[in-house]
PDB file of C-alpha atoms and ligand atoms in Angstrom:
ATOM      1  CA  UNK A   1     -19.688  -7.949 -48.277  1.00 44.00           C
ATOM      2  CA  UNK A   2     -19.963 -11.357 -46.637  1.00 45.00           C
ATOM      3  CA  UNK A   3     -17.349 -12.318 -44.036  1.00 56.00           C
ATOM      4  CA  UNK A   4     -14.942 -14.768 -45.562  1.00 77.00           C
ATOM      5  CA  UNK A   5     -11.697 -16.633 -44.804  1.00 84.00           C
ATOM      6  CA  UNK A   6     -10.308 -14.225 -47.330  1.00 90.00           C
ATOM      7  CA  UNK A   7     -11.696 -10.878 -46.033  1.00 93.00           C
ATOM      8  CA  UNK A   8      -8.276  -9.969 -44.702  1.00 96.00           C
ATOM      9  CA  UNK A   9      -6.988  -9.740 -48.175  1.00 98.00           C
ATOM     10  CA  UNK A  10      -8.919  -6.491 -48.667  1.00 97.00           C
ATOM     11  CA  UNK A  11      -6.879  -3.311 -48.485  1.00 98.00           C
ATOM     12  CA  UNK A  12      -9.052  -0.977 -46.419  1.00 97.00           C
ATOM     13  CA  UNK A  13      -9.383   2.435 -48.084  1.00 97.00           C
ATOM     14  CA  UNK A  14      -7.037   4.896 -46.446  1.00 94.00           C
ATOM     15  CA  UNK A  15      -5.055   2.209 -44.662  1.00 95.00           C
ATOM     16  CA  UNK A  16      -1.352   1.590 -44.826  1.00 94.00           C
ATOM     17  CA  UNK A  17      -0.015  -1.346 -46.838  1.00 97.00           C
ATOM     18  CA  UNK A  18       3.246  -3.212 -46.507  1.00 97.00           C
ATOM     19  CA  UNK A  19       3.558  -5.899 -49.118  1.00 98.00           C
ATOM     20  CA  UNK A  20       6.476  -7.405 -47.194  1.00 97.00           C
ATOM     21  CA  UNK A  21       4.110  -8.082 -44.434  1.00 97.00           C
ATOM     22  CA  UNK A  22       1.548  -9.794 -46.716  1.00 97.00           C
ATOM     23  CA  UNK A  23       1.974 -13.490 -47.181  1.00 96.00           C
ATOM     24  CA  UNK A  24       2.567 -14.855 -50.656  1.00 98.00           C
ATOM     25  CA  UNK A  25       2.136 -18.475 -49.755  1.00 98.00           C
ATOM     26  CA  UNK A  26      -1.002 -18.474 -47.523  1.00 97.00           C
ATOM     27  CA  UNK A  27      -3.481 -21.195 -48.356  1.00 97.00           C
ATOM     28  CA  UNK A  28      -6.123 -20.238 -45.903  1.00 97.00           C
ATOM     29  CA  UNK A  29      -6.175 -23.588 -44.199  1.00 95.00           C
ATOM     30  CA  UNK A  30      -7.643 -25.131 -47.268  1.00 97.00           C
ATOM     31  CA  UNK A  31      -6.808 -28.644 -48.511  1.00 98.00           C
ATOM     32  CA  UNK A  32      -5.946 -28.643 -52.170  1.00 98.00           C
ATOM     33  CA  UNK A  33      -8.598 -31.208 -53.042  1.00 98.00           C
ATOM     34  CA  UNK A  34     -11.251 -29.432 -51.130  1.00 98.00           C
ATOM     35  CA  UNK A  35     -10.289 -26.131 -52.854  1.00 98.00           C
ATOM     36  CA  UNK A  36     -10.505 -27.639 -56.317  1.00 98.00           C
ATOM     37  CA  UNK A  37     -14.026 -28.899 -55.631  1.00 98.00           C
ATOM     38  CA  UNK A  38     -15.042 -25.678 -54.004  1.00 98.00           C
ATOM     39  CA  UNK A  39     -13.837 -23.762 -57.084  1.00 98.00           C
ATOM     40  CA  UNK A  40     -16.224 -25.757 -59.130  1.00 98.00           C
ATOM     41  CA  UNK A  41     -19.083 -24.889 -56.781  1.00 98.00           C
ATOM     42  CA  UNK A  42     -18.148 -21.258 -56.805  1.00 98.00           C
ATOM     43  CA  UNK A  43     -18.036 -21.338 -60.625  1.00 98.00           C
ATOM     44  CA  UNK A  44     -21.484 -22.840 -60.869  1.00 97.00           C
ATOM     45  CA  UNK A  45     -22.830 -19.979 -58.754  1.00 98.00           C
ATOM     46  CA  UNK A  46     -20.926 -17.482 -60.885  1.00 98.00           C
ATOM     47  CA  UNK A  47     -22.526 -18.993 -63.919  1.00 98.00           C
ATOM     48  CA  UNK A  48     -26.010 -18.438 -62.499  1.00 98.00           C
ATOM     49  CA  UNK A  49     -25.265 -14.827 -61.479  1.00 98.00           C
ATOM     50  CA  UNK A  50     -23.536 -14.050 -64.807  1.00 98.00           C
ATOM     51  CA  UNK A  51     -26.654 -15.180 -66.631  1.00 98.00           C
ATOM     52  CA  UNK A  52     -28.779 -12.824 -64.549  1.00 98.00           C
ATOM     53  CA  UNK A  53     -26.318  -9.873 -64.864  1.00 98.00           C
ATOM     54  CA  UNK A  54     -26.488 -10.447 -68.643  1.00 98.00           C
ATOM     55  CA  UNK A  55     -30.243 -10.553 -68.707  1.00 97.00           C
ATOM     56  CA  UNK A  56     -30.569  -7.489 -66.427  1.00 98.00           C
ATOM     57  CA  UNK A  57     -28.332  -5.497 -68.784  1.00 97.00           C
ATOM     58  CA  UNK A  58     -28.053  -2.636 -66.354  1.00 98.00           C
ATOM     59  CA  UNK A  59     -24.683  -3.029 -64.714  1.00 98.00           C
ATOM     60  CA  UNK A  60     -21.260  -4.620 -65.346  1.00 98.00           C
ATOM     61  CA  UNK A  61     -18.406  -6.002 -63.384  1.00 98.00           C
ATOM     62  CA  UNK A  62     -14.721  -5.150 -63.936  1.00 98.00           C
ATOM     63  CA  UNK A  63     -12.066  -7.356 -62.385  1.00 98.00           C
ATOM     64  CA  UNK A  64      -8.556  -5.764 -62.613  1.00 99.00           C
ATOM     65  CA  UNK A  65      -5.727  -8.166 -62.338  1.00 99.00           C
ATOM     66  CA  UNK A  66      -2.159  -6.839 -61.680  1.00 98.00           C
ATOM     67  CA  UNK A  67       0.925  -8.766 -60.834  1.00 98.00           C
ATOM     68  CA  UNK A  68       4.603  -9.260 -61.431  1.00 98.00           C
ATOM     69  CA  UNK A  69       5.490 -11.638 -64.297  1.00 98.00           C
ATOM     70  CA  UNK A  70       4.587 -15.347 -63.706  1.00 98.00           C
ATOM     71  CA  UNK A  71       2.312 -14.600 -60.769  1.00 98.00           C
ATOM     72  CA  UNK A  72      -0.507 -16.272 -62.681  1.00 98.00           C
ATOM     73  CA  UNK A  73      -2.742 -13.642 -64.286  1.00 98.00           C
ATOM     74  CA  UNK A  74      -3.401 -15.855 -67.359  1.00 98.00           C
ATOM     75  CA  UNK A  75      -3.918 -19.003 -65.288  1.00 98.00           C
ATOM     76  CA  UNK A  76      -6.348 -17.222 -62.914  1.00 98.00           C
ATOM     77  CA  UNK A  77      -8.374 -15.978 -65.906  1.00 98.00           C
ATOM     78  CA  UNK A  78      -8.498 -19.357 -67.483  1.00 98.00           C
ATOM     79  CA  UNK A  79      -9.383 -21.074 -64.281  1.00 98.00           C
ATOM     80  CA  UNK A  80     -12.236 -18.861 -62.983  1.00 97.00           C
ATOM     81  CA  UNK A  81     -13.837 -17.827 -66.227  1.00 96.00           C
ATOM     82  CA  UNK A  82     -13.738 -21.184 -67.993  1.00 94.00           C
ATOM     83  CA  UNK A  83     -17.208 -22.154 -66.732  1.00 82.00           C
ATOM     84  CA  UNK A  84     -18.829 -18.948 -67.772  1.00 95.00           C
ATOM     85  CA  UNK A  85     -20.753 -18.082 -70.947  1.00 96.00           C
ATOM     86  CA  UNK A  86     -18.124 -16.542 -73.225  1.00 96.00           C
ATOM     87  CA  UNK A  87     -20.757 -14.229 -74.700  1.00 96.00           C
ATOM     88  CA  UNK A  88     -20.885 -12.299 -71.454  1.00 97.00           C
ATOM     89  CA  UNK A  89     -17.217 -12.105 -70.681  1.00 97.00           C
ATOM     90  CA  UNK A  90     -14.735  -9.596 -72.005  1.00 97.00           C
ATOM     91  CA  UNK A  91     -10.961 -10.079 -71.360  1.00 98.00           C
ATOM     92  CA  UNK A  92      -8.629  -7.237 -72.258  1.00 98.00           C
ATOM     93  CA  UNK A  93      -4.841  -7.605 -72.080  1.00 98.00           C
ATOM     94  CA  UNK A  94      -2.741  -4.447 -71.951  1.00 98.00           C
ATOM     95  CA  UNK A  95       0.631  -4.706 -73.460  1.00 98.00           C
ATOM     96  CA  UNK A  96       3.331  -2.078 -74.090  1.00 97.00           C
ATOM     97  CA  UNK A  97       1.325   0.643 -75.846  1.00 98.00           C
ATOM     98  CA  UNK A  98       1.922   1.324 -79.577  1.00 97.00           C
ATOM     99  CA  UNK A  99       0.418   3.133 -82.567  1.00 98.00           C
ATOM    100  CA  UNK A 100      -2.725   5.097 -81.733  1.00 98.00           C
ATOM    101  CA  UNK A 101      -2.428   4.230 -78.073  1.00 98.00           C
ATOM    102  CA  UNK A 102       0.735   6.275 -77.574  1.00 97.00           C
ATOM    103  CA  UNK A 103      -0.866   9.188 -79.481  1.00 98.00           C
ATOM    104  CA  UNK A 104      -3.523   9.463 -76.749  1.00 98.00           C
ATOM    105  CA  UNK A 105      -3.743   9.886 -73.060  1.00 98.00           C
ATOM    106  CA  UNK A 106      -3.024   6.663 -71.079  1.00 98.00           C
ATOM    107  CA  UNK A 107      -6.690   6.141 -70.179  1.00 98.00           C
ATOM    108  CA  UNK A 108      -7.920   6.199 -73.746  1.00 98.00           C
ATOM    109  CA  UNK A 109      -7.213   2.599 -74.618  1.00 98.00           C
ATOM    110  CA  UNK A 110      -8.451   1.517 -71.253  1.00 98.00           C
ATOM    111  CA  UNK A 111     -11.829   3.160 -71.453  1.00 98.00           C
ATOM    112  CA  UNK A 112     -12.552   1.440 -74.692  1.00 98.00           C
ATOM    113  CA  UNK A 113     -12.183  -1.916 -73.040  1.00 98.00           C
ATOM    114  CA  UNK A 114     -14.501  -1.361 -70.145  1.00 98.00           C
ATOM    115  CA  UNK A 115     -17.269  -3.990 -70.030  1.00 98.00           C
ATOM    116  CA  UNK A 116     -20.585  -3.205 -71.518  1.00 98.00           C
ATOM    117  CA  UNK A 117     -23.692  -3.466 -69.428  1.00 98.00           C
ATOM    118  CA  UNK A 118     -24.486  -7.042 -68.615  1.00 98.00           C
ATOM    119  CA  UNK A 119     -20.864  -8.077 -69.061  1.00 98.00           C
ATOM    120  CA  UNK A 120     -18.041  -9.272 -66.794  1.00 98.00           C
ATOM    121  CA  UNK A 121     -14.782  -7.664 -67.875  1.00 98.00           C
ATOM    122  CA  UNK A 122     -11.345  -8.695 -66.845  1.00 98.00           C
ATOM    123  CA  UNK A 123      -8.275  -6.580 -67.214  1.00 98.00           C
ATOM    124  CA  UNK A 124      -5.024  -8.574 -67.603  1.00 98.00           C
ATOM    125  CA  UNK A 125      -2.837  -5.617 -66.646  1.00 98.00           C
ATOM    126  CA  UNK A 126      -4.445  -2.260 -66.856  1.00 98.00           C
ATOM    127  CA  UNK A 127      -4.164   1.524 -66.413  1.00 98.00           C
ATOM    128  CA  UNK A 128      -2.160   0.680 -63.340  1.00 99.00           C
ATOM    129  CA  UNK A 129       0.823  -0.041 -65.599  1.00 98.00           C
ATOM    130  CA  UNK A 130       0.936   3.678 -66.066  1.00 98.00           C
ATOM    131  CA  UNK A 131       1.901   4.218 -62.387  1.00 98.00           C
ATOM    132  CA  UNK A 132       3.936   1.003 -62.105  1.00 98.00           C
ATOM    133  CA  UNK A 133       6.224   0.073 -64.913  1.00 98.00           C
ATOM    134  CA  UNK A 134       6.119   3.573 -66.253  1.00 98.00           C
ATOM    135  CA  UNK A 135       7.235   4.946 -62.821  1.00 98.00           C
ATOM    136  CA  UNK A 136       9.786   2.228 -62.124  1.00 98.00           C
ATOM    137  CA  UNK A 137      11.455   2.371 -65.532  1.00 98.00           C
ATOM    138  CA  UNK A 138      11.150   6.142 -65.879  1.00 98.00           C
ATOM    139  CA  UNK A 139       9.038   5.982 -69.099  1.00 98.00           C
ATOM    140  CA  UNK A 140       7.418   9.207 -67.888  1.00 98.00           C
ATOM    141  CA  UNK A 141       8.799  11.817 -65.444  1.00 98.00           C
ATOM    142  CA  UNK A 142       7.477  12.100 -61.986  1.00 98.00           C
ATOM    143  CA  UNK A 143       5.408  15.157 -62.525  1.00 98.00           C
ATOM    144  CA  UNK A 144       3.490  13.208 -65.093  1.00 98.00           C
ATOM    145  CA  UNK A 145       2.911   9.889 -63.317  1.00 98.00           C
ATOM    146  CA  UNK A 146       2.329  11.420 -59.910  1.00 98.00           C
ATOM    147  CA  UNK A 147      -0.883  13.065 -61.095  1.00 98.00           C
ATOM    148  CA  UNK A 148      -2.241   9.849 -62.356  1.00 98.00           C
ATOM    149  CA  UNK A 149      -3.418   8.305 -59.012  1.00 98.00           C
ATOM    150  CA  UNK A 150      -6.009  11.087 -58.852  1.00 98.00           C
ATOM    151  CA  UNK A 151      -6.965  10.568 -62.511  1.00 98.00           C
ATOM    152  CA  UNK A 152      -7.399   6.934 -61.763  1.00 99.00           C
ATOM    153  CA  UNK A 153      -9.530   7.450 -58.712  1.00 98.00           C
ATOM    154  CA  UNK A 154     -11.755   9.804 -60.601  1.00 98.00           C
ATOM    155  CA  UNK A 155     -11.913   7.516 -63.696  1.00 99.00           C
ATOM    156  CA  UNK A 156     -12.922   4.613 -61.505  1.00 99.00           C
ATOM    157  CA  UNK A 157     -15.500   6.763 -59.732  1.00 98.00           C
ATOM    158  CA  UNK A 158     -17.014   7.677 -63.070  1.00 98.00           C
ATOM    159  CA  UNK A 159     -17.285   4.043 -64.019  1.00 98.00           C
ATOM    160  CA  UNK A 160     -18.762   3.049 -60.723  1.00 98.00           C
ATOM    161  CA  UNK A 161     -21.295   5.874 -60.863  1.00 98.00           C
ATOM    162  CA  UNK A 162     -22.355   4.709 -64.266  1.00 98.00           C
ATOM    163  CA  UNK A 163     -22.951   1.068 -63.174  1.00 98.00           C
ATOM    164  CA  UNK A 164     -19.628  -0.720 -63.295  1.00 98.00           C
ATOM    165  CA  UNK A 165     -18.707  -2.556 -60.152  1.00 98.00           C
ATOM    166  CA  UNK A 166     -14.927  -2.657 -59.884  1.00 98.00           C
ATOM    167  CA  UNK A 167     -12.777  -5.038 -57.917  1.00 98.00           C
ATOM    168  CA  UNK A 168      -8.976  -5.159 -58.223  1.00 98.00           C
ATOM    169  CA  UNK A 169      -6.633  -8.035 -57.273  1.00 98.00           C
ATOM    170  CA  UNK A 170      -2.925  -7.827 -56.924  1.00 98.00           C
ATOM    171  CA  UNK A 171      -1.601 -11.389 -57.254  1.00 98.00           C
ATOM    172  CA  UNK A 172       1.208 -11.384 -54.797  1.00 98.00           C
ATOM    173  CA  UNK A 173       3.888 -13.820 -55.792  1.00 98.00           C
ATOM    174  CA  UNK A 174       7.180 -14.312 -53.787  1.00 98.00           C
ATOM    175  CA  UNK A 175      10.472 -13.488 -55.353  1.00 98.00           C
ATOM    176  CA  UNK A 176      11.720 -17.056 -55.028  1.00 98.00           C
ATOM    177  CA  UNK A 177       8.598 -18.477 -56.443  1.00 98.00           C
ATOM    178  CA  UNK A 178       8.866 -16.138 -59.457  1.00 98.00           C
ATOM    179  CA  UNK A 179      12.504 -17.286 -59.979  1.00 98.00           C
ATOM    180  CA  UNK A 180      11.306 -20.864 -60.261  1.00 98.00           C
ATOM    181  CA  UNK A 181       8.348 -20.018 -62.591  1.00 98.00           C
ATOM    182  CA  UNK A 182      10.564 -17.938 -64.877  1.00 98.00           C
ATOM    183  CA  UNK A 183      13.164 -20.664 -64.986  1.00 98.00           C
ATOM    184  CA  UNK A 184      10.398 -23.105 -65.932  1.00 98.00           C
ATOM    185  CA  UNK A 185       9.463 -20.836 -68.784  1.00 98.00           C
ATOM    186  CA  UNK A 186      12.996 -20.858 -70.032  1.00 97.00           C
ATOM    187  CA  UNK A 187      13.352 -24.615 -69.776  1.00 98.00           C
ATOM    188  CA  UNK A 188       9.901 -25.774 -70.992  1.00 97.00           C
ATOM    189  CA  UNK A 189       9.547 -25.429 -74.791  1.00 97.00           C
ATOM    190  CA  UNK A 190       5.726 -25.169 -74.338  1.00 97.00           C
ATOM    191  CA  UNK A 191       6.134 -22.171 -71.992  1.00 96.00           C
ATOM    192  CA  UNK A 192       9.076 -20.460 -73.537  1.00 97.00           C
ATOM    193  CA  UNK A 193       6.986 -18.076 -75.669  1.00 96.00           C
ATOM    194  CA  UNK A 194       5.895 -16.411 -72.463  1.00 96.00           C
ATOM    195  CA  UNK A 195       9.456 -15.524 -71.510  1.00 97.00           C
ATOM    196  CA  UNK A 196      10.981 -12.182 -72.579  1.00 96.00           C
ATOM    197  CA  UNK A 197      14.479 -11.059 -71.651  1.00 96.00           C
ATOM    198  CA  UNK A 198      12.770  -7.904 -70.336  1.00 95.00           C
ATOM    199  CA  UNK A 199      11.225 -10.081 -67.559  1.00 97.00           C
ATOM    200  CA  UNK A 200      14.742 -10.322 -66.027  1.00 98.00           C
ATOM    201  CA  UNK A 201      15.074  -6.549 -66.025  1.00 97.00           C
ATOM    202  CA  UNK A 202      11.812  -6.198 -64.184  1.00 97.00           C
ATOM    203  CA  UNK A 203      12.795  -8.894 -61.762  1.00 98.00           C
ATOM    204  CA  UNK A 204      16.012  -7.114 -60.966  1.00 98.00           C
ATOM    205  CA  UNK A 205      13.971  -4.062 -60.047  1.00 98.00           C
ATOM    206  CA  UNK A 206      11.729  -5.992 -57.626  1.00 98.00           C
ATOM    207  CA  UNK A 207      12.070  -3.653 -54.672  1.00 98.00           C
ATOM    208  CA  UNK A 208      11.169  -0.653 -56.915  1.00 98.00           C
ATOM    209  CA  UNK A 209       8.138  -2.439 -58.262  1.00 98.00           C
ATOM    210  CA  UNK A 210       6.984  -3.367 -54.761  1.00 98.00           C
ATOM    211  CA  UNK A 211       7.240   0.165 -53.686  1.00 98.00           C
ATOM    212  CA  UNK A 212       5.350   1.345 -56.670  1.00 98.00           C
ATOM    213  CA  UNK A 213       2.687  -1.325 -56.107  1.00 98.00           C
ATOM    214  CA  UNK A 214       2.335  -0.315 -52.463  1.00 98.00           C
ATOM    215  CA  UNK A 215       1.965   3.275 -53.392  1.00 98.00           C
ATOM    216  CA  UNK A 216      -0.526   2.693 -56.095  1.00 98.00           C
ATOM    217  CA  UNK A 217      -2.669   0.265 -54.091  1.00 98.00           C
ATOM    218  CA  UNK A 218      -2.703   2.586 -51.033  1.00 98.00           C
ATOM    219  CA  UNK A 219      -3.660   5.594 -53.125  1.00 98.00           C
ATOM    220  CA  UNK A 220      -6.330   3.868 -55.133  1.00 98.00           C
ATOM    221  CA  UNK A 221      -8.100   1.299 -52.834  1.00 98.00           C
ATOM    222  CA  UNK A 222     -11.543   3.005 -52.412  1.00 98.00           C
ATOM    223  CA  UNK A 223     -14.948   1.853 -51.359  1.00 98.00           C
ATOM    224  CA  UNK A 224     -16.108   1.818 -54.944  1.00 98.00           C
ATOM    225  CA  UNK A 225     -13.042   0.151 -56.317  1.00 98.00           C
ATOM    226  CA  UNK A 226     -11.219  -1.835 -53.579  1.00 98.00           C
ATOM    227  CA  UNK A 227      -7.902  -3.697 -53.883  1.00 98.00           C
ATOM    228  CA  UNK A 228      -7.266  -7.155 -52.632  1.00 98.00           C
ATOM    229  CA  UNK A 229      -3.739  -8.572 -52.118  1.00 98.00           C
ATOM    230  CA  UNK A 230      -4.012 -12.285 -53.064  1.00 98.00           C
ATOM    231  CA  UNK A 231      -1.230 -14.690 -52.083  1.00 98.00           C
ATOM    232  CA  UNK A 232      -0.173 -16.273 -55.418  1.00 98.00           C
ATOM    233  CA  UNK A 233       2.491 -18.812 -54.658  1.00 98.00           C
ATOM    234  CA  UNK A 234      -0.080 -21.646 -54.880  1.00 98.00           C
ATOM    235  CA  UNK A 235      -2.163 -21.619 -57.990  1.00 98.00           C
ATOM    236  CA  UNK A 236      -5.041 -23.638 -56.564  1.00 98.00           C
ATOM    237  CA  UNK A 237      -5.571 -21.358 -53.506  1.00 98.00           C
ATOM    238  CA  UNK A 238      -4.969 -18.247 -55.558  1.00 98.00           C
ATOM    239  CA  UNK A 239      -7.606 -19.251 -58.108  1.00 98.00           C
ATOM    240  CA  UNK A 240     -10.192 -19.967 -55.463  1.00 98.00           C
ATOM    241  CA  UNK A 241      -9.525 -16.799 -53.585  1.00 98.00           C
ATOM    242  CA  UNK A 242     -10.011 -14.664 -56.701  1.00 98.00           C
ATOM    243  CA  UNK A 243     -13.141 -16.543 -57.601  1.00 98.00           C
ATOM    244  CA  UNK A 244     -14.599 -16.052 -54.174  1.00 98.00           C
ATOM    245  CA  UNK A 245     -13.792 -12.303 -54.379  1.00 98.00           C
ATOM    246  CA  UNK A 246     -15.630 -12.084 -57.730  1.00 98.00           C
ATOM    247  CA  UNK A 247     -18.498 -14.140 -56.427  1.00 98.00           C
ATOM    248  CA  UNK A 248     -18.848 -11.832 -53.444  1.00 97.00           C
ATOM    249  CA  UNK A 249     -19.155  -8.957 -55.786  1.00 98.00           C
ATOM    250  CA  UNK A 250     -21.867 -10.531 -57.803  1.00 98.00           C
ATOM    251  CA  UNK A 251     -23.839 -11.813 -54.786  1.00 98.00           C
ATOM    252  CA  UNK A 252     -23.761  -8.342 -53.406  1.00 98.00           C
ATOM    253  CA  UNK A 253     -24.966  -6.792 -56.659  1.00 98.00           C
ATOM    254  CA  UNK A 254     -27.785  -9.371 -56.765  1.00 98.00           C
ATOM    255  CA  UNK A 255     -28.624  -8.943 -60.508  1.00 98.00           C
ATOM    256  CA  UNK A 256     -32.303  -9.313 -61.270  1.00 98.00           C
ATOM    257  CA  UNK A 257     -33.971 -10.937 -64.261  1.00 97.00           C
ATOM    258  CA  UNK A 258     -36.011  -8.333 -66.182  1.00 95.00           C
ATOM    259  CA  UNK A 259     -39.775  -8.633 -65.644  1.00 92.00           C
ATOM    260  CA  UNK A 260     -41.571 -10.702 -68.357  1.00 89.00           C
ATOM    261  CA  UNK A 261     -43.705  -9.000 -70.938  1.00 91.00           C
ATOM    262  CA  UNK A 262     -47.332  -8.476 -70.031  1.00 92.00           C
ATOM    263  CA  UNK A 263     -49.556 -11.417 -71.016  1.00 91.00           C
ATOM    264  CA  UNK A 264     -46.973 -14.122 -71.061  1.00 92.00           C
ATOM    265  CA  UNK A 265     -48.501 -15.923 -68.111  1.00 89.00           C
ATOM    266  CA  UNK A 266     -50.442 -18.915 -69.372  1.00 90.00           C
ATOM    267  CA  UNK A 267     -49.276 -18.608 -72.926  1.00 93.00           C
ATOM    268  CA  UNK A 268     -49.258 -21.969 -74.617  1.00 95.00           C
ATOM    269  CA  UNK A 269     -46.729 -22.363 -77.506  1.00 96.00           C
ATOM    270  CA  UNK A 270     -48.335 -24.229 -80.309  1.00 93.00           C
TER     271      UNK A 270
HETATM  272  P1  AMP B 301       2.671  -9.583 -70.372  1.00 54.47           P
HETATM  273  O1  AMP B 301       1.493  -9.141 -69.700  1.00 54.47           O
HETATM  274  O2  AMP B 301       3.635 -10.411 -69.582  1.00 54.47           O
HETATM  275  O3  AMP B 301       2.425 -10.266 -71.706  1.00 54.47           O
HETATM  276  O4  AMP B 301       3.594  -8.398 -70.846  1.00 54.47           O
HETATM  277  C1  AMP B 301       3.048  -7.102 -71.160  1.00 54.47           C
HETATM  278  C2  AMP B 301       4.182  -6.116 -70.979  1.00 54.47           C
HETATM  279  O5  AMP B 301       3.596  -4.851 -71.310  1.00 54.47           O
HETATM  280  C3  AMP B 301       4.597  -6.012 -69.455  1.00 54.47           C
HETATM  281  O6  AMP B 301       6.035  -6.024 -69.447  1.00 54.47           O
HETATM  282  C4  AMP B 301       4.003  -4.686 -69.071  1.00 54.47           C
HETATM  283  O7  AMP B 301       4.778  -4.112 -68.078  1.00 54.47           O
HETATM  284  C5  AMP B 301       4.033  -3.944 -70.341  1.00 54.47           C
HETATM  285  N1  AMP B 301       3.097  -2.830 -70.344  1.00 54.47           N
HETATM  286  C6  AMP B 301       1.810  -2.870 -70.221  1.00 54.47           C
HETATM  287  N2  AMP B 301       1.194  -1.601 -70.188  1.00 54.47           N
HETATM  288  C7  AMP B 301       2.214  -0.762 -70.301  1.00 54.47           C
HETATM  289  C8  AMP B 301       2.297   0.519 -70.357  1.00 54.47           C
HETATM  290  N3  AMP B 301       1.219   1.416 -70.171  1.00 54.47           N
HETATM  291  N4  AMP B 301       3.541   1.190 -70.504  1.00 54.47           N
HETATM  292  C9  AMP B 301       4.632   0.413 -70.660  1.00 54.47           C
HETATM  293  N5  AMP B 301       4.607  -0.900 -70.596  1.00 54.47           N
HETATM  294  C10 AMP B 301       3.457  -1.492 -70.402  1.00 54.47           C
HETATM  295 MG1   MG B 302       5.221 -11.490 -69.228  1.00 54.47          MG
END
C-alpha cells in the first residue's frame, strides 16, 4: 500500500495496541480548507475506481466502521460515499439483534450483508459488536465470546479468499469530545433522535470498552483484513483519512474494465 501521512494509523498484524497512546485529535498537519478540497479529489478518484470495480464484477470491498457513540460513523459514511454511484454501494447498519437474528449464530446476519461482487459495502457496526458490547455488558459469557476472535479471523479469511477486500476502521474519539457531542444530541432537537439513555451506560463503561476494543483489534488485525485507528475528534480530518484508506485499497486492487466483445472495434451505430 502507498506510503501516506496516515500509514501510521495501521495496526500492524501481531503488534501490540494501546488506544490511550493513539491520538484522538490528530489532524496530520492538514489545513481544514485544504482537507475539504482534497476530499473532493479523493472522491472523484473513488468514483472512477468504483465504476471499474462494478464493471469488472469479480471482487468487492468491505469497509467496516466501529466506534463509540457519536464518533461519527454516520457522518463518515455520508461524507465519503456521497459522490459514488448508489447502485454500487451497500451500507448495512447493525443494531441490537432481534427476531430471526437472535435465533441464529452471530455471523448469520452479517454474512447476508457482505457486498456482492462489484460492490463497495460499508458496515456501520458489525460482527465486532459480538466481542465488544456483548463482552462489556455480559450479554454472553466469556467462554462464548472468547472463541469469537478466531471465528472472525476465519470468516474474514473466507471472504478475502473469495474476492472481498476488507479494511476496518476504528473511529477513535476522545472521551471529552464524546461528552460534548452527546450533550449536543440532547440539546439539539434535530439530533435528539440519535440519543438513547443507553448511550450514557456505554459511556460510563468507557475503560471496559477501550479494553475490549484493544483486544479485538489486536486479535483480528491481519494482512487480509487490517485495522486502522483513525483519530475522530475532528470530522473533516477523520473523513479525509477514511476516504484515503478506502482509496488506497481500491488503487491497490486496480479493478479492470472487462474486455469488449469481439468485433466492436469500428462498429458504427446507425
Ligand atoms: P447505533 O449504531 O448508535 O444506532 O446503535 C446501535 C446499538 O446496537 C448500539 O448500542 C450497539 O452496541 C447495539 N448492537 C449492535 N450489535 C449488537 C449486538 N450484536 N449485540 C448487542 N448489541 C448490539
Ligand atoms: Mg447510538
